[in-house]
């Protein structure tokens, strides 16, 4: 089967899908799940089906009054929903802008959407019903759900919907550059840019309808849109689509999918090649693979170390992988992704540290600018890489200043990369712009520095984020240097808390941890006369060893704070230390058996990778993700795996030690209404070497014990468990929401036993657990889903009413269906686990329903946030201040940021812990 070449008569990108539907009707896109089983075939949508659905959606847009030329933003994580909407826009004359949600930070998300609304002149935002419920209200941004459009589109005859006659000069795509706080630019790519780029790519890669491609990149990335999906449509090739998590949690699945589906062409940044190389150390994992089908892997987005690529080719040669399969490449959003391919790897790069990126496709010109000017440099000279051609953007939407800065007077685009040309072959040697490339994605330094400048313990205007690349590393690594605020550097505990806060802020903002945190004195930050930190000079000094003493002292501080180094013992501990080291890219000998996974910098994605690694390396082991929270050290996790601390063998103990160092009075925090203690994990990190932090977890999670039958049974159990850990006072007890009422009862019991309780904390609960009369199973399930982050606050509204008519299991299935897929994966829940959790939460609700507070304690410290219902002032004066009726002394009421259900979330935890620690120190010193 062949598809005729795209002719000059084709005027817009939408014609490509029409051609594929007509000439390659049995081909299309196959969608796999995030955890595809061996042999899974997935769901297939042929090109005629995709075209029909796109035209119906276009008809629905027209019925809604969306006129050609109006931009449409697509916030659709599910590729099966996004692709028809994408083609509806391309066929309908709507410039289309794929978006990625900003998770975990509502304020930043609102700022991004506000920026997009202005940048795109009031676009229509298409999302799904679940996400629509989470969106902030942004002026100038109209929102519709893809499900609503689908209902309108269903009866529409696609044959009656005529595509808009867009021209090659019309804008087709608006792709946002990196920069998540309003600094992002919208790259304009016209229909002509796309057609020229796709034609050149297809020629360079000889892609035809006989090919099968694999994409695992999200569609807010230009590489996913053009390098795989649209290029495959142009060729009429079969496509395989799999979510990113499927490969990032199990890199060898990349090879297994290539074999199972006979993939001929795909994309893999160098960091994925490195992960695969490491994963291939597992015995027998690749023994049945046949990779002879693969013709090329495009690898770009970051520099490609020759050693990584050669190792990949060498390791997989026994499985039929061709020696010339890897094509290092160069491209940008502004050049319609890959536009320069290196088809001579590895033979042309032997002896070099990094591979060249090759020669431009037909129509693309490359030159090296001499010095700081725009004149062409001499052959072989080093300078800025500049490009031009029909696939290069004409500029940025509504940003003439950025457009003027990017284009030379004679029409060349300034890439910001430094390189040289050797006999027409381009090699990159650095960048002239301030950014970090990690795992193939560009991150701008100033974007992160603005956030870190506000972290407690950091001196203002003395933060620098810059890259480094240790020799042999598969990707660049992020370094964050900062000057500690006055008084912080001399206090080990304060400096460690600042290191934790900086690391947590980086993870929250960019989604990965820095490889190196470097506290430096202010004089170590070289600045220009205008006060700009010279990051490139700091990088050079770091790599020359100028900061080695500071680096060593920081490592020693962290080791001390984590309890010193304890060598792993036994095969399970040693294996886990190796896996921790693999995840954190460090020496296994540096991993202490007593250092916590999250104290070492583990993220939620790391937990999924660790779970997979453990289950692969220890066949027959099933590791619930909760184990990583409740047994985070190598020693504890090894014991959990070996069964020596299994709850079924040792009996139920509600106390979960989240942090055990420090000589201060231990803090015991009781779970909220869901019964789980995950919400306290990040909070506990701030008490290292200050005071132990214990959380109390409800009974009934492990399936070996029934939930508590009465309020008295629960609080008596908690009191006894606390006394086993700490036989005598003074005590500090607190609880979040539901847990605050339990903490009050525990404090009363301790006092009744003659013990001193110096701190009783209520995290946003009045003494009366208000509103319990309306909490039936549906209300409990819906609220628990919100507190777990499965659904948003907006989705909660009206959800109990939708649930009540359904049988219990169908209620839980509906909740799972509308839940955030990432959060479902993070919590490792399925319908059975969710049902068990909901049942436990409902049993706690039943206890709360009949609870009536009585008696008094010395005092209560109340930390309060914006309530779920009503105003903060009403919540404080009408409900929270009723604590005054249950204490002998004066209470403290301290406001913290966030809402009732988000006050302990990552974006607020820094402020929350500062208030809590201050109140604890005050109350306990008074005692």
PDB file of C-alpha atoms in Angstrom, residues 470-645:
ATOM      1  CA  UNK A 470      29.007  14.531  34.940  1.00  0.00           C
ATOM      2  CA  UNK A 471      31.029  12.506  32.481  1.00  0.00           C
ATOM      3  CA  UNK A 472      29.096   9.386  31.474  1.00  0.00           C
ATOM      4  CA  UNK A 473      25.713  10.745  32.565  1.00  0.00           C
ATOM      5  CA  UNK A 474      22.770  10.062  30.239  1.00  0.00           C
ATOM      6  CA  UNK A 475      21.208  13.492  30.742  1.00  0.00           C
ATOM      7  CA  UNK A 476      21.951  16.885  32.233  1.00  0.00           C
ATOM      8  CA  UNK A 477      21.464  17.293  35.952  1.00  0.00           C
ATOM      9  CA  UNK A 478      20.051  20.258  37.814  1.00  0.00           C
ATOM     10  CA  UNK A 479      22.150  22.151  40.328  1.00  0.00           C
ATOM     11  CA  UNK A 480      20.493  24.627  42.676  1.00  0.00           C
ATOM     12  CA  UNK A 481      22.862  26.933  44.515  1.00  0.00           C
ATOM     13  CA  UNK A 482      21.526  29.290  47.161  1.00  0.00           C
ATOM     14  CA  UNK A 483      22.803  31.493  49.942  1.00  0.00           C
ATOM     15  CA  UNK A 484      21.239  30.621  53.309  1.00  0.00           C
ATOM     16  CA  UNK A 485      19.415  33.459  55.045  1.00  0.00           C
ATOM     17  CA  UNK A 486      21.159  35.037  58.047  1.00  0.00           C
ATOM     18  CA  UNK A 487      21.367  32.590  60.944  1.00  0.00           C
ATOM     19  CA  UNK A 488      20.507  29.552  58.827  1.00  0.00           C
ATOM     20  CA  UNK A 489      23.993  28.446  57.756  1.00  0.00           C
ATOM     21  CA  UNK A 490      25.204  28.146  61.354  1.00  0.00           C
ATOM     22  CA  UNK A 491      22.219  26.052  62.502  1.00  0.00           C
ATOM     23  CA  UNK A 492      22.383  22.482  61.170  1.00  0.00           C
ATOM     24  CA  UNK A 493      18.695  21.824  61.760  1.00  0.00           C
ATOM     25  CA  UNK A 494      17.615  25.076  60.097  1.00  0.00           C
ATOM     26  CA  UNK A 495      19.907  24.517  57.122  1.00  0.00           C
ATOM     27  CA  UNK A 496      18.645  20.967  56.666  1.00  0.00           C
ATOM     28  CA  UNK A 497      15.029  22.169  56.760  1.00  0.00           C
ATOM     29  CA  UNK A 498      15.923  24.724  54.096  1.00  0.00           C
ATOM     30  CA  UNK A 499      17.511  22.021  51.929  1.00  0.00           C
ATOM     31  CA  UNK A 500      14.334  19.930  52.260  1.00  0.00           C
ATOM     32  CA  UNK A 501      12.135  22.937  51.449  1.00  0.00           C
ATOM     33  CA  UNK A 502      14.202  23.859  48.383  1.00  0.00           C
ATOM     34  CA  UNK A 503      14.163  20.286  47.106  1.00  0.00           C
ATOM     35  CA  UNK A 504      10.418  19.950  47.689  1.00  0.00           C
ATOM     36  CA  UNK A 505       9.803  23.233  45.876  1.00  0.00           C
ATOM     37  CA  UNK A 506      11.781  22.052  42.841  1.00  0.00           C
ATOM     38  CA  UNK A 507       9.847  18.765  42.735  1.00  0.00           C
ATOM     39  CA  UNK A 508       6.534  20.601  43.033  1.00  0.00           C
ATOM     40  CA  UNK A 509       7.417  23.184  40.368  1.00  0.00           C
ATOM     41  CA  UNK A 510       9.311  21.138  37.776  1.00  0.00           C
ATOM     42  CA  UNK A 511       8.383  17.564  38.677  1.00  0.00           C
ATOM     43  CA  UNK A 512      11.868  16.181  39.401  1.00  0.00           C
ATOM     44  CA  UNK A 513      14.478  16.574  42.126  1.00  0.00           C
ATOM     45  CA  UNK A 514      17.745  18.496  41.766  1.00  0.00           C
ATOM     46  CA  UNK A 515      20.860  16.343  41.570  1.00  0.00           C
ATOM     47  CA  UNK A 516      22.789  18.770  43.763  1.00  0.00           C
ATOM     48  CA  UNK A 517      21.761  21.348  46.345  1.00  0.00           C
ATOM     49  CA  UNK A 518      24.609  23.705  47.126  1.00  0.00           C
ATOM     50  CA  UNK A 519      24.416  26.205  50.000  1.00  0.00           C
ATOM     51  CA  UNK A 520      27.048  28.864  49.341  1.00  0.00           C
ATOM     52  CA  UNK A 521      28.005  32.181  50.966  1.00  0.00           C
ATOM     53  CA  UNK A 522      26.716  35.265  49.169  1.00  0.00           C
ATOM     54  CA  UNK A 523      30.196  36.181  47.978  1.00  0.00           C
ATOM     55  CA  UNK A 524      30.343  32.914  45.995  1.00  0.00           C
ATOM     56  CA  UNK A 525      27.641  34.203  43.601  1.00  0.00           C
ATOM     57  CA  UNK A 526      29.332  36.128  40.751  1.00  0.00           C
ATOM     58  CA  UNK A 527      27.070  38.949  39.565  1.00  0.00           C
ATOM     59  CA  UNK A 528      27.199  41.424  36.717  1.00  0.00           C
ATOM     60  CA  UNK A 529      27.067  45.162  37.317  1.00  0.00           C
ATOM     61  CA  UNK A 530      23.292  44.901  36.870  1.00  0.00           C
ATOM     62  CA  UNK A 531      23.026  42.248  39.586  1.00  0.00           C
ATOM     63  CA  UNK A 532      22.504  39.234  37.295  1.00  0.00           C
ATOM     64  CA  UNK A 533      24.026  36.006  38.565  1.00  0.00           C
ATOM     65  CA  UNK A 534      26.494  34.522  36.076  1.00  0.00           C
ATOM     66  CA  UNK A 535      25.228  30.943  35.978  1.00  0.00           C
ATOM     67  CA  UNK A 536      27.640  29.763  33.290  1.00  0.00           C
ATOM     68  CA  UNK A 537      30.579  30.900  35.429  1.00  0.00           C
ATOM     69  CA  UNK A 538      29.160  29.068  38.435  1.00  0.00           C
ATOM     70  CA  UNK A 539      28.800  25.914  36.345  1.00  0.00           C
ATOM     71  CA  UNK A 540      32.418  26.175  35.235  1.00  0.00           C
ATOM     72  CA  UNK A 541      33.580  26.687  38.812  1.00  0.00           C
ATOM     73  CA  UNK A 542      31.540  23.689  39.976  1.00  0.00           C
ATOM     74  CA  UNK A 543      32.990  21.425  37.298  1.00  0.00           C
ATOM     75  CA  UNK A 544      36.510  22.683  38.053  1.00  0.00           C
ATOM     76  CA  UNK A 545      36.080  21.704  41.720  1.00  0.00           C
ATOM     77  CA  UNK A 546      35.841  25.192  43.230  1.00  0.00           C
ATOM     78  CA  UNK A 547      32.811  24.212  45.316  1.00  0.00           C
ATOM     79  CA  UNK A 548      34.054  20.784  46.403  1.00  0.00           C
ATOM     80  CA  UNK A 549      34.453  21.786  50.056  1.00  0.00           C
ATOM     81  CA  UNK A 550      30.912  23.186  50.195  1.00  0.00           C
ATOM     82  CA  UNK A 551      29.609  20.100  48.454  1.00  0.00           C
ATOM     83  CA  UNK A 552      31.351  17.791  50.902  1.00  0.00           C
ATOM     84  CA  UNK A 553      30.133  19.691  53.954  1.00  0.00           C
ATOM     85  CA  UNK A 554      26.551  19.591  52.641  1.00  0.00           C
ATOM     86  CA  UNK A 555      26.756  15.834  52.095  1.00  0.00           C
ATOM     87  CA  UNK A 556      28.118  15.402  55.623  1.00  0.00           C
ATOM     88  CA  UNK A 557      25.291  17.542  57.025  1.00  0.00           C
ATOM     89  CA  UNK A 558      22.637  15.459  55.253  1.00  0.00           C
ATOM     90  CA  UNK A 559      24.265  12.212  56.414  1.00  0.00           C
ATOM     91  CA  UNK A 560      24.285  13.471  60.025  1.00  0.00           C
ATOM     92  CA  UNK A 561      20.672  14.586  59.800  1.00  0.00           C
ATOM     93  CA  UNK A 562      19.645  11.203  58.434  1.00  0.00           C
ATOM     94  CA  UNK A 563      21.273   9.437  61.384  1.00  0.00           C
ATOM     95  CA  UNK A 564      24.682   8.642  59.951  1.00  0.00           C
ATOM     96  CA  UNK A 565      25.559   5.812  57.584  1.00  0.00           C
ATOM     97  CA  UNK A 566      24.453   2.304  58.498  1.00  0.00           C
ATOM     98  CA  UNK A 567      25.598  -0.389  56.082  1.00  0.00           C
ATOM     99  CA  UNK A 568      22.820  -2.597  54.656  1.00  0.00           C
ATOM    100  CA  UNK A 569      22.853  -6.186  55.879  1.00  0.00           C
ATOM    101  CA  UNK A 570      21.604  -9.294  54.141  1.00  0.00           C
ATOM    102  CA  UNK A 571      20.634  -9.832  50.503  1.00  0.00           C
ATOM    103  CA  UNK A 572      17.287  -7.988  50.599  1.00  0.00           C
ATOM    104  CA  UNK A 573      18.725  -4.866  52.217  1.00  0.00           C
ATOM    105  CA  UNK A 574      21.660  -4.845  49.807  1.00  0.00           C
ATOM    106  CA  UNK A 575      19.342  -5.266  46.817  1.00  0.00           C
ATOM    107  CA  UNK A 576      17.110  -2.426  47.999  1.00  0.00           C
ATOM    108  CA  UNK A 577      20.158  -0.198  48.522  1.00  0.00           C
ATOM    109  CA  UNK A 578      21.131  -0.902  44.909  1.00  0.00           C
ATOM    110  CA  UNK A 579      17.618  -0.014  43.721  1.00  0.00           C
ATOM    111  CA  UNK A 580      17.567   3.208  45.774  1.00  0.00           C
ATOM    112  CA  UNK A 581      20.959   4.108  44.319  1.00  0.00           C
ATOM    113  CA  UNK A 582      19.741   3.368  40.790  1.00  0.00           C
ATOM    114  CA  UNK A 583      16.769   5.691  41.243  1.00  0.00           C
ATOM    115  CA  UNK A 584      18.818   8.470  42.813  1.00  0.00           C
ATOM    116  CA  UNK A 585      21.770   7.992  40.437  1.00  0.00           C
ATOM    117  CA  UNK A 586      24.306   7.560  43.187  1.00  0.00           C
ATOM    118  CA  UNK A 587      26.733   4.982  44.556  1.00  0.00           C
ATOM    119  CA  UNK A 588      25.002   2.074  46.368  1.00  0.00           C
ATOM    120  CA  UNK A 589      27.693   2.349  49.057  1.00  0.00           C
ATOM    121  CA  UNK A 590      26.315   5.789  49.951  1.00  0.00           C
ATOM    122  CA  UNK A 591      22.821   4.478  50.745  1.00  0.00           C
ATOM    123  CA  UNK A 592      22.311   3.989  54.452  1.00  0.00           C
ATOM    124  CA  UNK A 593      19.992   1.214  55.622  1.00  0.00           C
ATOM    125  CA  UNK A 594      18.285   3.730  57.918  1.00  0.00           C
ATOM    126  CA  UNK A 595      17.828   6.657  55.494  1.00  0.00           C
ATOM    127  CA  UNK A 596      14.238   7.256  54.394  1.00  0.00           C
ATOM    128  CA  UNK A 597      13.241   6.987  50.736  1.00  0.00           C
ATOM    129  CA  UNK A 598      11.619  10.432  50.758  1.00  0.00           C
ATOM    130  CA  UNK A 599      14.409  11.971  52.839  1.00  0.00           C
ATOM    131  CA  UNK A 600      16.727  10.938  50.008  1.00  0.00           C
ATOM    132  CA  UNK A 601      14.553  12.848  47.540  1.00  0.00           C
ATOM    133  CA  UNK A 602      12.058  10.245  46.329  1.00  0.00           C
ATOM    134  CA  UNK A 603       9.051  11.483  44.358  1.00  0.00           C
ATOM    135  CA  UNK A 604       5.699   9.894  43.548  1.00  0.00           C
ATOM    136  CA  UNK A 605       6.986   8.732  40.157  1.00  0.00           C
ATOM    137  CA  UNK A 606       9.975   7.174  41.909  1.00  0.00           C
ATOM    138  CA  UNK A 607       7.633   5.139  44.112  1.00  0.00           C
ATOM    139  CA  UNK A 608       6.087   3.579  41.009  1.00  0.00           C
ATOM    140  CA  UNK A 609       9.497   2.804  39.541  1.00  0.00           C
ATOM    141  CA  UNK A 610      10.700   1.340  42.836  1.00  0.00           C
ATOM    142  CA  UNK A 611       7.570  -0.802  43.140  1.00  0.00           C
ATOM    143  CA  UNK A 612       8.182  -2.185  39.641  1.00  0.00           C
ATOM    144  CA  UNK A 613      11.887  -2.715  40.261  1.00  0.00           C
ATOM    145  CA  UNK A 614      11.293  -4.577  43.522  1.00  0.00           C
ATOM    146  CA  UNK A 615       8.633  -6.815  41.979  1.00  0.00           C
ATOM    147  CA  UNK A 616      10.898  -7.531  38.980  1.00  0.00           C
ATOM    148  CA  UNK A 617      14.059  -8.228  40.992  1.00  0.00           C
ATOM    149  CA  UNK A 618      12.236 -10.221  43.673  1.00  0.00           C
ATOM    150  CA  UNK A 619       9.788 -12.396  41.714  1.00  0.00           C
ATOM    151  CA  UNK A 620       6.684 -13.245  43.682  1.00  0.00           C
ATOM    152  CA  UNK A 621       6.866 -10.071  45.774  1.00  0.00           C
ATOM    153  CA  UNK A 622       3.833  -7.793  45.727  1.00  0.00           C
ATOM    154  CA  UNK A 623       4.709  -4.390  47.155  1.00  0.00           C
ATOM    155  CA  UNK A 624       1.771  -2.101  47.997  1.00  0.00           C
ATOM    156  CA  UNK A 625       2.737   1.545  47.554  1.00  0.00           C
ATOM    157  CA  UNK A 626       1.670   2.274  51.124  1.00  0.00           C
ATOM    158  CA  UNK A 627       4.666   0.193  52.219  1.00  0.00           C
ATOM    159  CA  UNK A 628       6.974   2.884  50.858  1.00  0.00           C
ATOM    160  CA  UNK A 629       5.293   5.453  53.076  1.00  0.00           C
ATOM    161  CA  UNK A 630       5.044   3.364  56.217  1.00  0.00           C
ATOM    162  CA  UNK A 631       8.381   1.559  55.808  1.00  0.00           C
ATOM    163  CA  UNK A 632      10.507   3.994  53.769  1.00  0.00           C
ATOM    164  CA  UNK A 633      14.008   2.952  54.837  1.00  0.00           C
ATOM    165  CA  UNK A 634      15.960   0.123  53.275  1.00  0.00           C
ATOM    166  CA  UNK A 635      15.890  -1.745  56.585  1.00  0.00           C
ATOM    167  CA  UNK A 636      12.177  -1.313  57.265  1.00  0.00           C
ATOM    168  CA  UNK A 637      11.179  -2.086  53.695  1.00  0.00           C
ATOM    169  CA  UNK A 638      13.362  -5.194  53.651  1.00  0.00           C
ATOM    170  CA  UNK A 639      11.713  -6.352  56.844  1.00  0.00           C
ATOM    171  CA  UNK A 640       8.287  -5.701  55.362  1.00  0.00           C
ATOM    172  CA  UNK A 641       9.175  -7.671  52.234  1.00  0.00           C
ATOM    173  CA  UNK A 642      10.584 -10.547  54.253  1.00  0.00           C
ATOM    174  CA  UNK A 643       7.448 -10.601  56.405  1.00  0.00           C
ATOM    175  CA  UNK A 644       9.110 -10.051  59.769  1.00  0.00           C
ATOM    176  CA  UNK A 645       7.057  -6.930  60.373  1.00  0.00           C
TER     177      UNK A 645
END
